[in-house]
Amino acid sequence: MALRMWASSTANALKLSSSVSKSHLSPPFSISRCFSSVLEGLKYANSHEWVKHEGSVATIGISDHAQGHLGEVVFVELPEEKSSVSKEKSFGAVESVKATSEIISPISGEVIEVNTKLTDSPGLINSSPYEDGWMIKVKPSSPAELESLMDPKAYTKFCEEEDAAH
Amino acid sequence: MRSPRILEVWKLGTVNYLKSLKLQEKLVSERKDHRIPDTLLSLQHPPTYTLGKRRTDHNLLIPESELTKIGAELHYTQRGGDITFHGPHQAILYPIISLRSIGIGARNYVETLERSMIEFALIYGVKARAGHKCETGVWVGDRKIGAIGVRISSGVTSHGLAFNIDPDLKYFEHIVPCGIADKEVTSLRRETETLLPSEEVIHEQLVSCLAKAFSYDDVVWKEDPSLILDTHEDNE
């Protein structure tokens, strides 16, 4: 009980500092017990990527939980525009702490835009995983694939269970 | 009660780099499909320079054509990290383990690899430390004794660590090791006055330190390398 109270006061403190540094960011965060933020309005894969579906465009990145577990990202490899990505298949990689980790696509489709800022500023993935650290924008080929992804509440629980296994 | 965590360790002796890469790819695939438990390869390589995914070949200080003259190979890989050298009397461990089943990520994994090497060095009275930011690896003072370069694919690891027991350190003069200039490379032989036992014993100690750091309940030693090396070749 004490932990939950402390967690929610920490969450409030974090929300305050979040809104100061990212004043354009209005959607609420929820803070899981593992103290990484899960953004509302997104869907999540069990490999820790997020998808933001807006009309015919889906933006993909990795979650706050993922970037925290990776460490400081020093290099990002992304696909070319017009290439295709497939659900549950790798589309790129990041390097952190001398480890290259594959990034898995949560959905299938055609890559219509790639975040070129990540070449010079790979650390955006750490500092802004849901905003400036976005990786690719995709035209989904099977929008139904989004249904099988986790909503924020389910993803928060998933992260907690995964961390508890440690 | 969770089920006991087993680590299967293969002692492979000296293995050509490409051969070990192909073996790791096969094992990663089998681990992803849950057909094998967490597996560790314990081996050495003949003189070999390797580059990581960033292909930092500007850190190779001699022309590639000169490499055969010094009896070394060069390979480009998908692992993280910069250029490094592998050779005789350097202990290499390639853990093929599922990070998802232990709920850890890249940073925690690499820190545990560093801890394994630090604990191992302590057996010989050598006080090693983890690297500072951007200097992943294991150091004795400002001298690098252990290197790390890892690949994680769907949560399963490959490549791993290399610990200098007593390699010919002159080979490191042809590279900027790990992309870090002005820092020396060292070895267990150089850092300890303790008499070193046989390499087989040393490798077993290093493996045990890793198994302990990752909290495995049991280690299963596989002594016959032909079981996975030759079988693999037959399937090609």
PDB file of C-alpha atoms in Angstrom, chain B residues 9-226:
ATOM      1  CA  VAL B   9      27.824 -25.356 -21.740  1.00  0.00           C
ATOM      2  CA  TRP B  10      29.738 -26.562 -24.785  1.00  0.00           C
ATOM      3  CA  LYS B  11      33.541 -26.634 -24.525  1.00  0.00           C
ATOM      4  CA  LEU B  12      34.605 -26.246 -28.133  1.00  0.00           C
ATOM      5  CA  GLY B  13      38.349 -25.608 -28.090  1.00  0.00           C
ATOM      6  CA  THR B  14      39.633 -23.485 -30.987  1.00  0.00           C
ATOM      7  CA  VAL B  15      36.979 -22.736 -33.581  1.00  0.00           C
ATOM      8  CA  ASN B  16      37.215 -20.787 -36.825  1.00  0.00           C
ATOM      9  CA  TYR B  17      35.231 -17.534 -36.523  1.00  0.00           C
ATOM     10  CA  LEU B  18      32.832 -18.101 -39.424  1.00  0.00           C
ATOM     11  CA  LYS B  19      32.109 -21.605 -38.223  1.00  0.00           C
ATOM     12  CA  SER B  20      31.247 -20.273 -34.777  1.00  0.00           C
ATOM     13  CA  LEU B  21      28.978 -17.608 -36.347  1.00  0.00           C
ATOM     14  CA  LYS B  22      27.031 -20.231 -38.296  1.00  0.00           C
ATOM     15  CA  LEU B  23      26.743 -22.377 -35.183  1.00  0.00           C
ATOM     16  CA  GLN B  24      25.427 -19.433 -33.173  1.00  0.00           C
ATOM     17  CA  GLU B  25      22.826 -18.624 -35.839  1.00  0.00           C
ATOM     18  CA  LYS B  26      21.582 -22.194 -35.687  1.00  0.00           C
ATOM     19  CA  LEU B  27      21.457 -22.178 -31.890  1.00  0.00           C
ATOM     20  CA  VAL B  28      19.694 -18.794 -31.754  1.00  0.00           C
ATOM     21  CA  SER B  29      16.995 -20.159 -34.044  1.00  0.00           C
ATOM     22  CA  GLU B  30      16.648 -23.296 -31.901  1.00  0.00           C
ATOM     23  CA  ARG B  31      16.506 -21.229 -28.714  1.00  0.00           C
ATOM     24  CA  LYS B  32      13.807 -18.975 -30.169  1.00  0.00           C
ATOM     25  CA  ASP B  33      11.771 -22.111 -30.897  1.00  0.00           C
ATOM     26  CA  HIS B  34      12.409 -23.406 -27.357  1.00  0.00           C
ATOM     27  CA  ARG B  35      14.066 -26.519 -28.748  1.00  0.00           C
ATOM     28  CA  ILE B  36      17.162 -26.017 -26.621  1.00  0.00           C
ATOM     29  CA  PRO B  37      17.727 -24.531 -23.147  1.00  0.00           C
ATOM     30  CA  ASP B  38      19.944 -21.509 -22.505  1.00  0.00           C
ATOM     31  CA  THR B  39      23.284 -22.483 -24.046  1.00  0.00           C
ATOM     32  CA  LEU B  40      26.813 -21.206 -23.640  1.00  0.00           C
ATOM     33  CA  LEU B  41      29.725 -21.758 -26.021  1.00  0.00           C
ATOM     34  CA  SER B  42      33.186 -21.674 -24.432  1.00  0.00           C
ATOM     35  CA  LEU B  43      35.950 -21.389 -27.036  1.00  0.00           C
ATOM     36  CA  GLN B  44      38.909 -19.601 -28.559  1.00  0.00           C
ATOM     37  CA  HIS B  45      39.496 -18.322 -32.074  1.00  0.00           C
ATOM     38  CA  PRO B  46      42.564 -18.361 -34.308  1.00  0.00           C
ATOM     39  CA  PRO B  47      43.846 -14.800 -34.903  1.00  0.00           C
ATOM     40  CA  THR B  48      40.766 -12.881 -36.068  1.00  0.00           C
ATOM     41  CA  TYR B  49      39.763  -9.226 -36.250  1.00  0.00           C
ATOM     42  CA  THR B  50      36.041  -8.493 -36.157  1.00  0.00           C
ATOM     43  CA  LEU B  51      33.921  -5.419 -36.752  1.00  0.00           C
ATOM     44  CA  GLY B  52      30.458  -4.690 -35.416  1.00  0.00           C
ATOM     45  CA  LYS B  53      27.302  -3.500 -37.113  1.00  0.00           C
ATOM     46  CA  ARG B  54      28.586   0.074 -37.363  1.00  0.00           C
ATOM     47  CA  ARG B  55      31.409  -1.188 -39.597  1.00  0.00           C
ATOM     48  CA  THR B  56      34.031   1.067 -38.025  1.00  0.00           C
ATOM     49  CA  ASP B  57      36.811  -0.129 -40.310  1.00  0.00           C
ATOM     50  CA  HIS B  58      38.647   3.175 -39.925  1.00  0.00           C
ATOM     51  CA  ASN B  59      39.791   1.609 -36.652  1.00  0.00           C
ATOM     52  CA  LEU B  60      41.761  -1.055 -38.535  1.00  0.00           C
ATOM     53  CA  LEU B  61      45.226   0.491 -38.820  1.00  0.00           C
ATOM     54  CA  ILE B  62      46.754  -1.804 -41.434  1.00  0.00           C
ATOM     55  CA  PRO B  63      45.451  -2.588 -44.919  1.00  0.00           C
ATOM     56  CA  GLU B  64      43.248  -5.666 -45.159  1.00  0.00           C
ATOM     57  CA  SER B  65      45.743  -7.168 -47.575  1.00  0.00           C
ATOM     58  CA  GLU B  66      48.350  -7.196 -44.799  1.00  0.00           C
ATOM     59  CA  LEU B  67      46.222  -9.332 -42.539  1.00  0.00           C
ATOM     60  CA  THR B  68      47.009 -12.654 -44.209  1.00  0.00           C
ATOM     61  CA  LYS B  69      50.705 -11.841 -43.784  1.00  0.00           C
ATOM     62  CA  ILE B  70      50.253 -11.726 -40.024  1.00  0.00           C
ATOM     63  CA  GLY B  71      48.082 -14.829 -40.115  1.00  0.00           C
ATOM     64  CA  ALA B  72      44.795 -13.157 -39.286  1.00  0.00           C
ATOM     65  CA  GLU B  73      41.283 -13.018 -40.753  1.00  0.00           C
ATOM     66  CA  LEU B  74      38.811 -10.106 -40.765  1.00  0.00           C
ATOM     67  CA  HIS B  75      35.042 -10.497 -40.384  1.00  0.00           C
ATOM     68  CA  TYR B  76      32.141  -8.064 -40.415  1.00  0.00           C
ATOM     69  CA  THR B  77      29.386  -8.994 -37.971  1.00  0.00           C
ATOM     70  CA  GLN B  78      25.989  -7.879 -36.704  1.00  0.00           C
ATOM     71  CA  ARG B  79      27.063  -7.524 -33.094  1.00  0.00           C
ATOM     72  CA  GLY B  80      27.271  -4.267 -31.199  1.00  0.00           C
ATOM     73  CA  GLY B  81      30.610  -2.722 -30.364  1.00  0.00           C
ATOM     74  CA  ASP B  82      33.620  -1.611 -32.352  1.00  0.00           C
ATOM     75  CA  ILE B  83      36.638  -3.424 -33.801  1.00  0.00           C
ATOM     76  CA  THR B  84      38.362  -6.069 -31.722  1.00  0.00           C
ATOM     77  CA  PHE B  85      40.872  -8.895 -31.912  1.00  0.00           C
ATOM     78  CA  HIS B  86      40.337 -12.529 -30.953  1.00  0.00           C
ATOM     79  CA  GLY B  87      43.145 -15.029 -30.754  1.00  0.00           C
ATOM     80  CA  PRO B  88      44.765 -17.921 -28.924  1.00  0.00           C
ATOM     81  CA  HIS B  89      44.810 -17.622 -25.113  1.00  0.00           C
ATOM     82  CA  GLN B  90      41.812 -15.347 -25.065  1.00  0.00           C
ATOM     83  CA  ALA B  91      38.772 -16.966 -23.442  1.00  0.00           C
ATOM     84  CA  ILE B  92      35.571 -16.394 -25.355  1.00  0.00           C
ATOM     85  CA  LEU B  93      32.057 -17.041 -24.102  1.00  0.00           C
ATOM     86  CA  TYR B  94      29.048 -16.837 -26.403  1.00  0.00           C
ATOM     87  CA  PRO B  95      25.836 -17.096 -24.354  1.00  0.00           C
ATOM     88  CA  ILE B  96      22.791 -18.022 -26.432  1.00  0.00           C
ATOM     89  CA  ILE B  97      20.175 -17.175 -23.858  1.00  0.00           C
ATOM     90  CA  SER B  98      16.622 -15.951 -23.804  1.00  0.00           C
ATOM     91  CA  LEU B  99      16.539 -12.574 -22.066  1.00  0.00           C
ATOM     92  CA  ARG B 100      12.740 -12.549 -22.154  1.00  0.00           C
ATOM     93  CA  SER B 101      12.528 -15.631 -19.971  1.00  0.00           C
ATOM     94  CA  ILE B 102      14.588 -13.889 -17.290  1.00  0.00           C
ATOM     95  CA  GLY B 103      12.941 -10.513 -17.850  1.00  0.00           C
ATOM     96  CA  ILE B 104      16.056  -8.463 -18.489  1.00  0.00           C
ATOM     97  CA  GLY B 105      17.075  -6.108 -21.283  1.00  0.00           C
ATOM     98  CA  ALA B 106      20.308  -5.291 -23.076  1.00  0.00           C
ATOM     99  CA  ARG B 107      21.745  -3.002 -20.416  1.00  0.00           C
ATOM    100  CA  ASN B 108      21.182  -5.398 -17.541  1.00  0.00           C
ATOM    101  CA  TYR B 109      22.521  -8.286 -19.652  1.00  0.00           C
ATOM    102  CA  VAL B 110      25.732  -6.480 -20.528  1.00  0.00           C
ATOM    103  CA  GLU B 111      26.240  -5.348 -16.926  1.00  0.00           C
ATOM    104  CA  THR B 112      25.909  -8.960 -15.810  1.00  0.00           C
ATOM    105  CA  LEU B 113      28.496 -10.042 -18.393  1.00  0.00           C
ATOM    106  CA  GLU B 114      30.811  -7.366 -17.000  1.00  0.00           C
ATOM    107  CA  ARG B 115      30.155  -8.610 -13.451  1.00  0.00           C
ATOM    108  CA  SER B 116      30.985 -12.184 -14.526  1.00  0.00           C
ATOM    109  CA  MET B 117      34.399 -11.085 -15.763  1.00  0.00           C
ATOM    110  CA  ILE B 118      35.049  -8.934 -12.702  1.00  0.00           C
ATOM    111  CA  GLU B 119      34.262 -11.850 -10.366  1.00  0.00           C
ATOM    112  CA  PHE B 120      36.494 -14.095 -12.443  1.00  0.00           C
ATOM    113  CA  ALA B 121      39.415 -11.658 -12.311  1.00  0.00           C
ATOM    114  CA  LEU B 122      39.053 -11.500  -8.532  1.00  0.00           C
ATOM    115  CA  ILE B 123      39.902 -15.210  -8.316  1.00  0.00           C
ATOM    116  CA  TYR B 124      43.407 -14.156  -9.288  1.00  0.00           C
ATOM    117  CA  GLY B 125      43.441 -11.095  -7.074  1.00  0.00           C
ATOM    118  CA  VAL B 126      42.913  -8.758 -10.002  1.00  0.00           C
ATOM    119  CA  LYS B 127      40.629  -5.825  -9.158  1.00  0.00           C
ATOM    120  CA  ALA B 128      38.808  -5.110 -12.373  1.00  0.00           C
ATOM    121  CA  ARG B 129      35.949  -2.689 -12.911  1.00  0.00           C
ATOM    122  CA  ALA B 130      33.161  -2.138 -15.406  1.00  0.00           C
ATOM    123  CA  GLY B 131      33.726   0.512 -18.039  1.00  0.00           C
ATOM    124  CA  HIS B 132      32.550   4.072 -17.534  1.00  0.00           C
ATOM    125  CA  LYS B 133      29.823   5.455 -19.803  1.00  0.00           C
ATOM    126  CA  CYS B 134      30.441   4.559 -23.462  1.00  0.00           C
ATOM    127  CA  GLU B 135      33.316   2.249 -22.455  1.00  0.00           C
ATOM    128  CA  THR B 136      31.457  -1.028 -21.985  1.00  0.00           C
ATOM    129  CA  GLY B 137      33.870  -3.766 -21.050  1.00  0.00           C
ATOM    130  CA  VAL B 138      36.109  -4.660 -18.147  1.00  0.00           C
ATOM    131  CA  TRP B 139      39.136  -2.638 -17.135  1.00  0.00           C
ATOM    132  CA  VAL B 140      42.043  -2.843 -14.729  1.00  0.00           C
ATOM    133  CA  GLY B 141      42.824   0.795 -14.133  1.00  0.00           C
ATOM    134  CA  ASP B 142      42.958   2.252 -17.638  1.00  0.00           C
ATOM    135  CA  ARG B 143      43.853  -1.025 -19.270  1.00  0.00           C
ATOM    136  CA  LYS B 144      41.202  -3.128 -20.955  1.00  0.00           C
ATOM    137  CA  ILE B 145      41.140  -6.790 -20.027  1.00  0.00           C
ATOM    138  CA  GLY B 146      37.692  -7.909 -21.194  1.00  0.00           C
ATOM    139  CA  ALA B 147      35.578  -6.904 -24.186  1.00  0.00           C
ATOM    140  CA  ILE B 148      31.885  -7.262 -24.904  1.00  0.00           C
ATOM    141  CA  GLY B 149      29.962  -7.251 -28.177  1.00  0.00           C
ATOM    142  CA  VAL B 150      26.480  -8.653 -28.297  1.00  0.00           C
ATOM    143  CA  ARG B 151      23.589  -9.227 -30.652  1.00  0.00           C
ATOM    144  CA  ILE B 152      20.004  -9.564 -29.430  1.00  0.00           C
ATOM    145  CA  SER B 153      17.422 -10.975 -31.811  1.00  0.00           C
ATOM    146  CA  SER B 154      13.859 -11.424 -30.546  1.00  0.00           C
ATOM    147  CA  GLY B 155      15.246 -11.403 -27.045  1.00  0.00           C
ATOM    148  CA  VAL B 156      17.834 -14.152 -27.716  1.00  0.00           C
ATOM    149  CA  THR B 157      21.513 -13.291 -27.358  1.00  0.00           C
ATOM    150  CA  SER B 158      24.521 -14.222 -29.465  1.00  0.00           C
ATOM    151  CA  HIS B 159      28.176 -13.170 -29.578  1.00  0.00           C
ATOM    152  CA  GLY B 160      29.269 -12.262 -26.042  1.00  0.00           C
ATOM    153  CA  LEU B 161      32.507 -11.610 -24.232  1.00  0.00           C
ATOM    154  CA  ALA B 162      36.238 -12.059 -24.693  1.00  0.00           C
ATOM    155  CA  PHE B 163      38.614 -12.130 -21.733  1.00  0.00           C
ATOM    156  CA  ASN B 164      42.366 -11.801 -22.268  1.00  0.00           C
ATOM    157  CA  ILE B 165      44.137 -14.627 -20.452  1.00  0.00           C
ATOM    158  CA  ASP B 166      47.502 -14.388 -22.209  1.00  0.00           C
ATOM    159  CA  PRO B 167      47.005 -13.482 -25.876  1.00  0.00           C
ATOM    160  CA  ASP B 168      49.762 -11.959 -28.001  1.00  0.00           C
ATOM    161  CA  LEU B 169      48.941  -8.314 -27.271  1.00  0.00           C
ATOM    162  CA  LYS B 170      50.953  -7.151 -30.316  1.00  0.00           C
ATOM    163  CA  TYR B 171      47.947  -8.016 -32.481  1.00  0.00           C
ATOM    164  CA  PHE B 172      46.054  -5.169 -30.781  1.00  0.00           C
ATOM    165  CA  GLU B 173      48.586  -2.688 -32.141  1.00  0.00           C
ATOM    166  CA  HIS B 174      47.007  -3.006 -35.590  1.00  0.00           C
ATOM    167  CA  ILE B 175      43.656  -1.637 -34.414  1.00  0.00           C
ATOM    168  CA  VAL B 176      42.178   1.085 -32.253  1.00  0.00           C
ATOM    169  CA  PRO B 177      40.700  -1.490 -29.865  1.00  0.00           C
ATOM    170  CA  CYS B 178      36.981  -0.979 -29.392  1.00  0.00           C
ATOM    171  CA  GLY B 179      37.415   2.446 -30.990  1.00  0.00           C
ATOM    172  CA  ILE B 180      39.018   3.824 -27.833  1.00  0.00           C
ATOM    173  CA  ALA B 181      42.394   5.408 -28.574  1.00  0.00           C
ATOM    174  CA  ASP B 182      45.075   6.031 -25.927  1.00  0.00           C
ATOM    175  CA  LYS B 183      44.015   3.169 -23.744  1.00  0.00           C
ATOM    176  CA  GLU B 184      46.070   0.014 -23.340  1.00  0.00           C
ATOM    177  CA  VAL B 185      44.981  -3.563 -23.624  1.00  0.00           C
ATOM    178  CA  THR B 186      46.094  -5.966 -20.917  1.00  0.00           C
ATOM    179  CA  SER B 187      45.764  -9.615 -19.908  1.00  0.00           C
ATOM    180  CA  LEU B 188      45.358 -11.774 -16.832  1.00  0.00           C
ATOM    181  CA  ARG B 189      48.959 -12.882 -17.236  1.00  0.00           C
ATOM    182  CA  ARG B 190      50.128  -9.254 -17.036  1.00  0.00           C
ATOM    183  CA  GLU B 191      47.927  -8.264 -14.126  1.00  0.00           C
ATOM    184  CA  THR B 192      48.461 -11.132 -11.715  1.00  0.00           C
ATOM    185  CA  GLU B 193      51.451 -12.702 -10.051  1.00  0.00           C
ATOM    186  CA  THR B 194      49.434 -15.798  -9.260  1.00  0.00           C
ATOM    187  CA  LEU B 195      50.535 -18.854 -11.212  1.00  0.00           C
ATOM    188  CA  LEU B 196      47.871 -19.531 -13.847  1.00  0.00           C
ATOM    189  CA  PRO B 197      46.424 -23.052 -14.003  1.00  0.00           C
ATOM    190  CA  SER B 198      45.679 -24.822 -17.301  1.00  0.00           C
ATOM    191  CA  GLU B 199      43.484 -22.987 -19.784  1.00  0.00           C
ATOM    192  CA  GLU B 200      40.794 -25.623 -19.371  1.00  0.00           C
ATOM    193  CA  VAL B 201      40.554 -24.799 -15.674  1.00  0.00           C
ATOM    194  CA  ILE B 202      40.556 -21.080 -16.418  1.00  0.00           C
ATOM    195  CA  HIS B 203      37.724 -21.443 -18.918  1.00  0.00           C
ATOM    196  CA  GLU B 204      35.696 -23.479 -16.442  1.00  0.00           C
ATOM    197  CA  GLN B 205      36.164 -20.817 -13.794  1.00  0.00           C
ATOM    198  CA  LEU B 206      35.008 -18.090 -16.172  1.00  0.00           C
ATOM    199  CA  VAL B 207      31.963 -20.147 -17.138  1.00  0.00           C
ATOM    200  CA  SER B 208      31.130 -20.741 -13.475  1.00  0.00           C
ATOM    201  CA  CYS B 209      31.332 -17.016 -12.736  1.00  0.00           C
ATOM    202  CA  LEU B 210      28.907 -16.320 -15.594  1.00  0.00           C
ATOM    203  CA  ALA B 211      26.518 -19.066 -14.473  1.00  0.00           C
ATOM    204  CA  LYS B 212      26.541 -17.645 -10.953  1.00  0.00           C
ATOM    205  CA  ALA B 213      26.045 -14.059 -12.108  1.00  0.00           C
ATOM    206  CA  PHE B 214      22.977 -15.122 -14.100  1.00  0.00           C
ATOM    207  CA  SER B 215      21.659 -17.227 -11.217  1.00  0.00           C
ATOM    208  CA  TYR B 216      21.503 -20.520 -13.062  1.00  0.00           C
ATOM    209  CA  ASP B 217      20.549 -23.413 -10.792  1.00  0.00           C
ATOM    210  CA  ASP B 218      22.489 -25.968 -12.762  1.00  0.00           C
ATOM    211  CA  VAL B 219      25.261 -26.142 -15.338  1.00  0.00           C
ATOM    212  CA  VAL B 220      25.386 -29.093 -17.742  1.00  0.00           C
ATOM    213  CA  TRP B 221      28.819 -29.532 -19.297  1.00  0.00           C
ATOM    214  CA  LYS B 222      28.972 -30.923 -22.821  1.00  0.00           C
ATOM    215  CA  GLU B 223      32.433 -32.245 -23.485  1.00  0.00           C
ATOM    216  CA  ASP B 224      32.128 -33.508 -27.049  1.00  0.00           C
ATOM    217  CA  PRO B 225      32.302 -30.563 -29.494  1.00  0.00           C
ATOM    218  CA  SER B 226      31.758 -32.811 -32.493  1.00  0.00           C
TER     219      SER B 226
END
